[in-house]
């Protein structure tokens, strides 16, 4: 039974606080990384074909992107400071190895993004069209650099390589092995494609929303068709990458796989557990629904493959089991449903019935699916990494700032909860409002400086526009 | 581990020193503009005030990340000690920046709650600034340390001195913001910016004087650094130049010059910054860890230096381009009347 003292443990509260701020933060890159690339693609198509519909769509998604990006910046600034305030022992121990990766993210990515973002958002009429396209491209590139470095750092914590340990602190021995550590290529591909898919489902959801109401037909048809083609490639690709990522995890973090599969005993011809209630105390599953042999086949690509169970490790090295087990099933379940939706689109497209009302409804319903999958996937990999911050080497319990008290962290956690709960719903409302207004004509008036969109509507004379 | 014969610490000190100063100036003026926003006479003025920084604020704010991450990369012991020590000011700053940052977007698009976001923008800017000032004050006073970790209470950083430096920084950023607005606006709004610039300037003058007297009284190390012979001779230009700059700033706030007040405010910040650097050298965790003791591994510093030396000029170049695109007086209503 957790006592009051344990409930106010700075360690547990710091973990919850980190989970809270990163879960909210990751929703934004999950959307902005995809949107930035999508905008660059639209700007490029506009430049290449001269078709206005691409320009209108680019301007429309840029308006939504601006809000998500702004929220991403401010919620992202919170993150590196968490390492210092709550995880100072982790920060000190890993700084020699990880800090340049964080710093390179800052230098390469953030600056590329924010320096060109101003031009992308407000410079449509101030710079030549090609320069505006370049700005869009740079912003997209910036978001990808950001993902590259931050996932390199995260992957190193999962599968550390290229280091030596001196006096309890990590020192770099080989930078290439640090950056391209064993899980990084898989994690990077899996995450970025996952983010693209997430954005894709938002885009088809918005397109379906208009089509069902008979608004912006040209824009919506363009969005729906091109995005379903993209998803046709990306969703199956993501499933293949996910499988490869799983094999990589089995090789380097077998205890995590054991937790994901709620797999207690080492065995060959391991079943695939579709559903169960993992009982960590007794190291067994209740109410399990198993498919014989399939677990070994999926994990080792061999029916007789041996998969190690959790009992191979001492208890104090077990990750929590139920959380990764269920989170993983949510992620995979959503992935399969996405595949079903995309496959349906092929069938409909072949019959030229892509705009069937029931399918549009389905697209609308599915639009937030990617976010749920991203959070579930992130939860799987991060909770599955426990009880370590640096896998097998530095315990989470030894990472927390030593001087913090439970009260300190309770106060800060309450602050983050209140502020995020105030900010996120409003942000979502803002984006929903832009969606409701739709991709109207791009403004044609020359803008000297400032924001072409906002201030105009903010002026009393033009304010009426805002309340349709 | 390869042993590198070169000492990267001075170079990283310069880079980080530059990065922090850049942040203080650039986010300083846009936080200052945010504070002054709350005092703007009417809606049209508020729109212009916010427009003057809308295209550049997030670029400026990312330097905070560079400052934080740069400290972690170059001087990890300092990062690990200072951040838990200023836990609550950092928390207040981050939450205030979140509010303030989203206010930019929400302000324009959220008609019903416009006043809420107006307040969020002004108070968010003020709280973030005040919190940074508290961090500065606590930094000057030093921290309780055990090994390579902070060992005091998260509330230690709140002292009369640090609360005062918090207020001082609010005036300082306000002055920078007023200087920026004088440069970016015209007519009545510019007159208004000059007036608030003068208020902030008086606050800055008082703050500089009080901090200059208070600091040597509470920190014998700094008192010795300032007043021991021959230091007092070498350091005497600092207060003299500061006084001259103050005179120039007051004149610029009162005459018709456009950019002089902003430049003067930058000068005053530079002198204060140099003053603090001189006082605390060579410590990065005052009185506990020198820059060399807190430094990361040479190979870490070398690896990051390669990219930084290449990318920093590029960043400064296109940041400059971005400012150039939005140059001139800010106008919100072109083409709409």
Coordinates of N, CA and C in Angstrom, one line a residue, chain B residues 100-279:
Chain B
X100 N 2.2 33.4 -22.3 CA 2.5 34.5 -23.1 C 2.6 34.1 -24.6
X101 N 3.3 32.9 -24.8 CA 3.5 32.5 -26.2 C 2.2 32.2 -26.9
X102 N 1.3 31.5 -26.2 CA 0.0 31.1 -26.8 C -0.9 32.4 -27.0
X103 N -0.7 33.4 -26.1 CA -1.5 34.6 -26.2 C -1.3 35.2 -27.6
X104 N -0.1 35.1 -28.2 CA 0.1 35.7 -29.5 C -0.9 35.1 -30.5
X105 N -1.0 33.8 -30.4 CA -1.9 33.1 -31.4 C -3.4 33.3 -31.0
X106 N -3.7 33.1 -29.7 CA -5.0 33.1 -29.3 C -5.7 34.4 -29.3
X107 N -4.9 35.4 -29.0 CA -5.3 36.8 -29.0 C -6.1 37.2 -30.3
X108 N -5.5 36.7 -31.4 CA -6.1 37.1 -32.7 C -7.3 36.3 -33.0
X109 N -7.4 35.1 -32.5 CA -8.4 34.2 -33.1 C -9.5 33.8 -32.1
X110 N -9.3 34.3 -30.8 CA -10.2 33.9 -29.8 C -11.0 35.2 -29.4
X111 N -12.0 35.5 -30.1 CA -12.7 36.8 -29.9 C -13.3 37.0 -28.5
X112 N -14.0 36.0 -28.1 CA -14.7 36.1 -26.8 C -13.7 36.3 -25.6
X113 N -12.5 35.7 -25.7 CA -11.6 35.8 -24.6 C -10.5 36.7 -24.8
X114 N -10.7 37.7 -25.6 CA -9.6 38.6 -26.0 C -9.0 39.2 -24.7
X115 N -9.8 39.7 -23.8 CA -9.2 40.3 -22.6 C -8.4 39.4 -21.8
X116 N -8.8 38.1 -21.7 CA -8.0 37.1 -20.9 C -6.6 37.0 -21.5
X117 N -6.6 36.9 -22.9 CA -5.3 36.7 -23.5 C -4.5 38.0 -23.5
X118 N -5.2 39.2 -23.5 CA -4.4 40.4 -23.3 C -3.7 40.4 -22.0
X119 N -4.4 39.9 -20.9 CA -3.8 39.9 -19.6 C -2.7 38.8 -19.6
X120 N -3.0 37.7 -20.2 CA -2.0 36.6 -20.3 C -0.7 37.1 -20.9
X121 N -0.8 37.9 -21.9 CA 0.3 38.4 -22.6 C 1.1 39.3 -21.7
X122 N 0.5 40.3 -21.1 CA 1.1 41.2 -20.2 C 1.7 40.6 -19.0
X123 N 0.8 39.9 -18.2 CA 1.3 39.3 -17.0 C 2.3 38.2 -17.2
X124 N 2.1 37.4 -18.3 CA 3.0 36.3 -18.6 C 4.4 36.9 -18.9
X125 N 4.5 38.0 -19.6 CA 5.7 38.7 -19.9 C 6.4 39.2 -18.6
X126 N 5.5 39.8 -17.7 CA 6.1 40.4 -16.5 C 6.6 39.3 -15.6
X127 N 5.8 38.2 -15.4 CA 6.2 37.1 -14.5 C 7.5 36.4 -15.0
X128 N 7.5 36.2 -16.3 CA 8.7 35.5 -16.9 C 9.9 36.4 -16.6
X129 N 9.8 37.7 -16.8 CA 10.9 38.6 -16.6 C 11.3 38.6 -15.1
X130 N 10.3 38.8 -14.3 CA 10.6 38.8 -12.8 C 11.3 37.5 -12.4
X131 N 10.9 36.4 -12.9 CA 11.5 35.1 -12.5 C 12.9 35.1 -13.0
X132 N 13.2 35.6 -14.2 CA 14.6 35.6 -14.7 C 15.4 36.5 -13.8
X133 N 14.9 37.6 -13.3 CA 15.6 38.5 -12.4 C 15.9 37.8 -11.1
X134 N 14.9 37.0 -10.6 CA 15.2 36.2 -9.3 C 16.3 35.2 -9.5
X135 N 16.3 34.6 -10.7 CA 17.4 33.6 -11.0 C 18.7 34.4 -10.9
X136 N 18.8 35.5 -11.5 CA 20.0 36.3 -11.5 C 20.4 36.6 -10.1
X137 N 19.5 37.1 -9.3 CA 19.8 37.5 -7.9 C 20.3 36.3 -7.1
X138 N 19.6 35.1 -7.3 CA 20.0 33.9 -6.6 C 21.4 33.5 -7.0
X139 N 21.6 33.6 -8.3 CA 22.9 33.2 -8.9 C 24.1 34.0 -8.3
X140 N 23.9 35.3 -8.2 CA 24.9 36.2 -7.6 C 25.1 35.8 -6.1
X141 N 24.1 35.4 -5.4 CA 24.3 35.0 -4.0 C 24.8 33.6 -3.8
X142 N 24.8 32.8 -4.8 CA 25.4 31.4 -4.7 C 24.5 30.4 -4.2
X143 N 24.9 29.1 -4.2 CA 24.0 28.0 -3.9 C 24.7 27.1 -2.9
X144 N 23.8 26.4 -2.1 CA 24.3 25.3 -1.2 C 24.6 24.1 -2.0
X145 N 25.8 23.6 -2.0 CA 26.2 22.5 -2.9 C 26.8 21.3 -2.1
X146 N 26.4 20.1 -2.5 CA 27.1 18.9 -2.0 C 27.6 18.1 -3.1
X147 N 28.9 17.9 -3.3 CA 29.4 17.2 -4.4 C 29.1 18.0 -5.7
X148 N 28.5 17.3 -6.7 CA 28.1 18.0 -7.9 C 26.6 18.3 -8.0
X149 N 26.0 18.4 -6.8 CA 24.5 18.6 -6.8 C 24.1 19.6 -5.8
X150 N 23.0 20.3 -6.1 CA 22.4 21.3 -5.1 C 21.9 20.5 -3.9
X151 N 22.2 21.1 -2.7 CA 21.7 20.4 -1.5 C 20.9 21.3 -0.6
X152 N 20.5 22.5 -1.1 CA 19.6 23.3 -0.3 C 18.1 23.1 -0.5
X153 N 17.3 24.1 -0.1 CA 15.9 24.0 -0.4 C 15.5 24.7 -1.6
X154 N 14.5 24.3 -2.3 CA 14.0 25.0 -3.5 C 13.5 26.4 -3.2
X155 N 13.3 26.7 -1.9 CA 12.8 28.0 -1.5 C 14.0 29.0 -1.1
X156 N 15.2 28.4 -1.1 CA 16.4 29.3 -0.7 C 16.6 30.5 -1.6
X157 N 16.1 30.3 -2.9 CA 16.5 31.4 -3.9 C 15.6 32.6 -3.7
X158 N 14.6 32.5 -2.8 CA 13.8 33.7 -2.6 C 14.3 34.5 -1.4
X159 N 15.1 35.6 -1.8 CA 15.7 36.5 -0.7 C 15.3 37.9 -1.1
X160 N 15.4 38.8 -0.1 CA 15.1 40.2 -0.5 C 15.9 40.7 -1.7
X161 N 17.2 40.2 -1.7 CA 18.0 40.6 -2.8 C 17.5 40.1 -4.2
X162 N 17.2 38.8 -4.2 CA 16.7 38.2 -5.5 C 15.4 38.8 -5.9
X163 N 14.5 39.1 -4.9 CA 13.2 39.7 -5.3 C 13.4 41.1 -5.9
X164 N 14.5 41.8 -5.3 CA 14.7 43.1 -5.9 C 15.3 43.0 -7.3
X165 N 16.2 42.1 -7.5 CA 16.8 41.9 -8.9 C 15.7 41.5 -9.8
X166 N 14.7 40.8 -9.3 CA 13.5 40.5 -10.2 C 12.8 41.8 -10.6
X167 N 12.5 42.7 -9.7 CA 11.9 43.9 -10.1 C 12.8 44.8 -11.0
X168 N 14.1 44.7 -10.7 CA 15.1 45.5 -11.5 C 15.0 45.0 -13.0
X169 N 14.9 43.7 -13.2 CA 14.9 43.2 -14.5 C 13.6 43.6 -15.3
X170 N 12.5 43.7 -14.5 CA 11.2 44.1 -15.1 C 11.4 45.5 -15.7
X171 N 12.1 46.4 -14.9 CA 12.3 47.8 -15.4 C 13.3 47.7 -16.6
X172 N 14.3 46.9 -16.5 CA 15.3 46.8 -17.6 C 14.7 46.3 -18.9
X173 N 13.9 45.2 -18.8 CA 13.3 44.7 -20.1 C 12.3 45.8 -20.6
X174 N 11.6 46.4 -19.6 CA 10.7 47.5 -20.0 C 11.4 48.6 -20.8
X175 N 12.6 48.9 -20.4 CA 13.3 50.0 -21.1 C 13.7 49.5 -22.5
X176 N 14.2 48.2 -22.6 CA 14.5 47.7 -23.9 C 13.3 47.7 -24.8
X177 N 12.1 47.2 -24.2 CA 10.9 47.2 -25.0 C 10.5 48.6 -25.5
X178 N 10.6 49.5 -24.6 CA 10.3 50.9 -25.0 C 11.2 51.4 -26.1
X179 N 12.5 51.1 -26.0 CA 13.4 51.5 -27.0 C 13.0 50.9 -28.4
X180 N 12.6 49.6 -28.4 CA 12.2 48.9 -29.6 C 10.9 49.6 -30.1
X181 N 10.0 49.9 -29.3 CA 8.7 50.5 -29.7 C 9.0 51.9 -30.3
X182 N 9.9 52.6 -29.7 CA 10.2 54.0 -30.3 C 10.7 53.8 -31.7
X183 N 11.5 52.8 -31.9 CA 12.0 52.5 -33.2 C 11.0 52.1 -34.2
X184 N 10.0 51.3 -33.7 CA 9.1 50.6 -34.6 C 7.8 51.4 -34.8
X185 N 7.5 52.4 -34.0 CA 6.2 53.1 -34.1 C 6.4 54.6 -34.4
X186 N 5.3 55.3 -34.6 CA 5.4 56.7 -34.9 C 4.3 57.4 -34.3
X187 N 4.3 58.7 -34.3 CA 3.2 59.5 -33.8 C 2.9 59.4 -32.3
X188 N 1.6 59.3 -32.0 CA 1.2 59.3 -30.6 C 1.8 58.1 -29.9
X189 N 1.8 56.9 -30.6 CA 2.2 55.7 -30.0 C 3.7 55.8 -29.6
X190 N 4.5 56.5 -30.5 CA 5.9 56.7 -30.2 C 6.0 57.6 -28.9
X191 N 5.2 58.6 -28.9 CA 5.3 59.5 -27.7 C 5.0 58.7 -26.4
X192 N 4.0 57.9 -26.5 CA 3.6 57.0 -25.4 C 4.8 56.1 -25.0
X193 N 5.4 55.5 -26.0 CA 6.6 54.6 -25.7 C 7.7 55.4 -25.1
X194 N 7.9 56.6 -25.5 CA 9.0 57.5 -24.9 C 8.7 57.7 -23.4
X195 N 7.4 58.0 -23.1 CA 7.0 58.3 -21.8 C 7.2 57.1 -20.9
X196 N 6.8 55.9 -21.3 CA 7.0 54.7 -20.5 C 8.5 54.3 -20.5
X197 N 9.2 54.6 -21.5 CA 10.7 54.4 -21.5 C 11.3 55.2 -20.4
X198 N 10.8 56.5 -20.2 CA 11.4 57.3 -19.1 C 11.1 56.7 -17.8
X199 N 9.8 56.2 -17.6 CA 9.5 55.5 -16.3 C 10.4 54.4 -16.0
X200 N 10.6 53.5 -17.0 CA 11.4 52.3 -16.9 C 12.9 52.7 -16.6
X201 N 13.3 53.8 -17.3 CA 14.7 54.2 -17.2 C 15.0 54.7 -15.7
X202 N 14.0 55.4 -15.1 CA 14.2 55.8 -13.7 C 14.3 54.6 -12.8
X203 N 13.4 53.6 -13.1 CA 13.5 52.3 -12.4 C 14.9 51.7 -12.5
X204 N 15.4 51.6 -13.8 CA 16.7 51.0 -14.0 C 17.8 51.7 -13.3
X205 N 17.7 53.1 -13.3 CA 18.7 53.9 -12.6 C 18.8 53.5 -11.1
X206 N 17.6 53.5 -10.5 CA 17.5 53.2 -9.1 C 18.0 51.8 -8.9
X207 N 17.6 50.8 -9.7 CA 18.0 49.4 -9.5 C 19.5 49.3 -9.7
X208 N 20.1 49.9 -10.7 CA 21.5 49.7 -10.8 C 22.3 50.3 -9.6
X209 N 21.8 51.4 -9.1 CA 22.5 52.0 -8.0 C 22.3 51.1 -6.7
X210 N 21.1 50.6 -6.5 CA 20.9 49.8 -5.3 C 21.6 48.5 -5.4
X211 N 21.6 47.9 -6.6 CA 22.3 46.6 -6.7 C 23.8 46.8 -6.5
X212 N 24.3 47.9 -7.1 CA 25.7 48.1 -7.0 C 26.2 48.3 -5.5
X213 N 25.3 48.9 -4.7 CA 25.6 49.1 -3.3 C 25.4 47.8 -2.5
X214 N 24.3 47.1 -2.8 CA 23.9 45.9 -2.1 C 24.8 44.8 -2.3
X215 N 25.2 44.5 -3.6 CA 26.0 43.3 -3.9 C 27.3 43.2 -3.1
X216 N 28.1 44.2 -3.0 CA 29.4 44.1 -2.3 C 29.1 43.9 -0.8
X217 N 27.9 44.5 -0.3 CA 27.6 44.3 1.1 C 27.3 42.9 1.5
X218 N 26.6 42.1 0.6 CA 26.3 40.8 1.0 C 27.3 39.7 0.5
X219 N 28.1 40.1 -0.5 CA 29.1 39.1 -1.1 C 30.5 39.6 -0.9
X220 N 31.2 39.2 0.1 CA 32.6 39.7 0.4 C 33.5 39.4 -0.8
X221 N 33.2 38.3 -1.5 CA 34.1 37.9 -2.7 C 34.0 39.1 -3.7
X222 N 32.8 39.5 -3.9 CA 32.6 40.6 -5.0 C 33.2 41.9 -4.4
X223 N 33.0 42.2 -3.1 CA 33.5 43.4 -2.6 C 35.0 43.4 -2.8
X224 N 35.6 42.3 -2.5 CA 37.1 42.2 -2.6 C 37.5 42.4 -4.1
X225 N 36.7 41.8 -5.0 CA 37.0 41.9 -6.4 C 36.9 43.4 -6.9
X226 N 36.0 44.1 -6.4 CA 35.8 45.5 -6.8 C 36.7 46.4 -6.2
X227 N 36.9 46.3 -4.9 CA 37.6 47.4 -4.2 C 39.1 47.2 -3.9
X228 N 39.6 46.0 -4.1 CA 41.0 45.7 -3.8 C 41.8 46.4 -4.8
X229 N 42.9 47.0 -4.4 CA 43.9 47.6 -5.3 C 44.6 46.5 -6.1
X230 N 44.9 46.5 -7.4 CA 44.7 47.6 -8.3 C 43.3 47.4 -9.0
X231 N 42.5 46.4 -8.6 CA 41.3 46.2 -9.4 C 40.4 47.5 -9.5
X232 N 40.4 48.2 -8.4 CA 39.5 49.4 -8.5 C 39.9 50.4 -9.6
X233 N 41.2 50.4 -9.9 CA 41.6 51.3 -11.0 C 41.2 50.7 -12.3
X234 N 41.4 49.4 -12.5 CA 41.0 48.8 -13.8 C 39.5 48.8 -14.0
X235 N 38.8 48.7 -12.9 CA 37.3 48.5 -13.1 C 36.6 49.9 -13.1
X236 N 37.3 50.9 -12.8 CA 36.6 52.2 -12.7 C 35.9 52.6 -14.0
X237 N 36.4 52.2 -15.2 CA 35.7 52.6 -16.4 C 34.3 52.1 -16.4
X238 N 34.0 50.9 -15.8 CA 32.7 50.3 -15.9 C 31.6 51.3 -15.3
X239 N 31.7 51.8 -14.1 CA 30.7 52.8 -13.6 C 30.7 54.1 -14.4
X240 N 31.9 54.5 -14.9 CA 32.0 55.8 -15.6 C 31.2 55.6 -17.0
X241 N 31.5 54.6 -17.7 CA 30.9 54.4 -19.0 C 29.4 54.2 -18.8
X242 N 29.0 53.5 -17.7 CA 27.6 53.3 -17.4 C 26.9 54.6 -17.2
X243 N 27.6 55.5 -16.4 CA 27.0 56.8 -16.2 C 26.8 57.6 -17.5
X244 N 27.8 57.6 -18.3 CA 27.7 58.3 -19.6 C 26.6 57.7 -20.4
X245 N 26.5 56.4 -20.5 CA 25.4 55.8 -21.2 C 24.0 56.2 -20.7
X246 N 24.0 56.3 -19.4 CA 22.7 56.7 -18.8 C 22.3 58.1 -19.2
X247 N 23.3 58.9 -19.2 CA 23.0 60.3 -19.7 C 22.5 60.3 -21.1
X248 N 23.2 59.6 -22.0 CA 22.8 59.5 -23.4 C 21.4 58.9 -23.5
X249 N 21.1 57.9 -22.7 CA 19.8 57.2 -22.8 C 18.7 58.2 -22.4
X250 N 18.9 59.0 -21.4 CA 17.9 60.0 -20.9 C 17.6 61.0 -22.0
X251 N 18.7 61.5 -22.7 CA 18.6 62.4 -23.8 C 17.8 61.8 -24.9
X252 N 18.2 60.6 -25.2 CA 17.5 59.9 -26.4 C 16.0 59.7 -26.1
X253 N 15.7 59.4 -24.9 CA 14.3 59.2 -24.6 C 13.5 60.5 -24.7
X254 N 14.2 61.6 -24.6 CA 13.5 62.9 -24.6 C 13.6 63.7 -26.0
X255 N 14.6 63.3 -26.8 CA 14.7 64.1 -28.1 C 14.0 63.3 -29.2
X256 N 14.2 63.6 -30.4 CA 13.4 63.0 -31.5 C 14.1 61.8 -32.2
X257 N 15.2 61.4 -31.6 CA 15.9 60.3 -32.3 C 15.1 59.0 -32.3
X258 N 15.3 58.2 -33.3 CA 14.5 57.0 -33.5 C 15.1 55.7 -32.8
X259 N 16.3 55.5 -33.1 CA 17.0 54.3 -32.6 C 17.9 54.4 -31.4
X260 N 18.2 55.7 -31.1 CA 19.2 55.9 -30.0 C 18.8 55.3 -28.7
X261 N 17.5 55.4 -28.3 CA 17.1 54.9 -27.0 C 17.3 53.4 -26.9
X262 N 17.0 52.7 -28.0 CA 17.2 51.2 -28.0 C 18.7 50.9 -27.9
X263 N 19.5 51.6 -28.7 CA 20.9 51.4 -28.6 C 21.5 51.7 -27.3
X264 N 21.0 52.8 -26.7 CA 21.5 53.2 -25.3 C 21.1 52.1 -24.3
X265 N 19.9 51.5 -24.4 CA 19.4 50.5 -23.5 C 20.3 49.3 -23.6
X266 N 20.6 48.9 -24.9 CA 21.5 47.8 -25.1 C 22.9 48.0 -24.5
X267 N 23.4 49.3 -24.6 CA 24.6 49.6 -24.0 C 24.6 49.4 -22.4
X268 N 23.5 49.9 -21.8 CA 23.3 49.8 -20.4 C 23.3 48.3 -20.0
X269 N 22.6 47.5 -20.8 CA 22.6 46.0 -20.5 C 24.0 45.4 -20.6
X270 N 24.7 45.9 -21.7 CA 26.0 45.3 -21.9 C 26.9 45.6 -20.7
X271 N 26.9 46.9 -20.2 CA 27.7 47.3 -19.1 C 27.4 46.5 -17.8
X272 N 26.0 46.3 -17.6 CA 25.6 45.5 -16.4 C 26.1 44.1 -16.5
X273 N 26.0 43.5 -17.7 CA 26.4 42.2 -18.0 C 27.9 42.0 -17.8
X274 N 28.7 43.0 -18.3 CA 30.2 42.9 -18.1 C 30.5 43.0 -16.6
X275 N 29.7 43.9 -15.9 CA 29.9 44.1 -14.5 C 29.8 42.8 -13.7
X276 N 28.7 42.0 -14.1 CA 28.4 40.8 -13.4 C 29.5 39.8 -13.7
X277 N 29.9 39.7 -15.0 CA 31.0 38.8 -15.4 C 32.3 39.1 -14.7
X278 N 32.7 40.3 -14.6 CA 33.9 40.7 -13.9 C 33.8 40.3 -12.4
X279 N 32.6 40.5 -11.8 CA 32.4 40.2 -10.4 C 32.6 38.8 -10.1

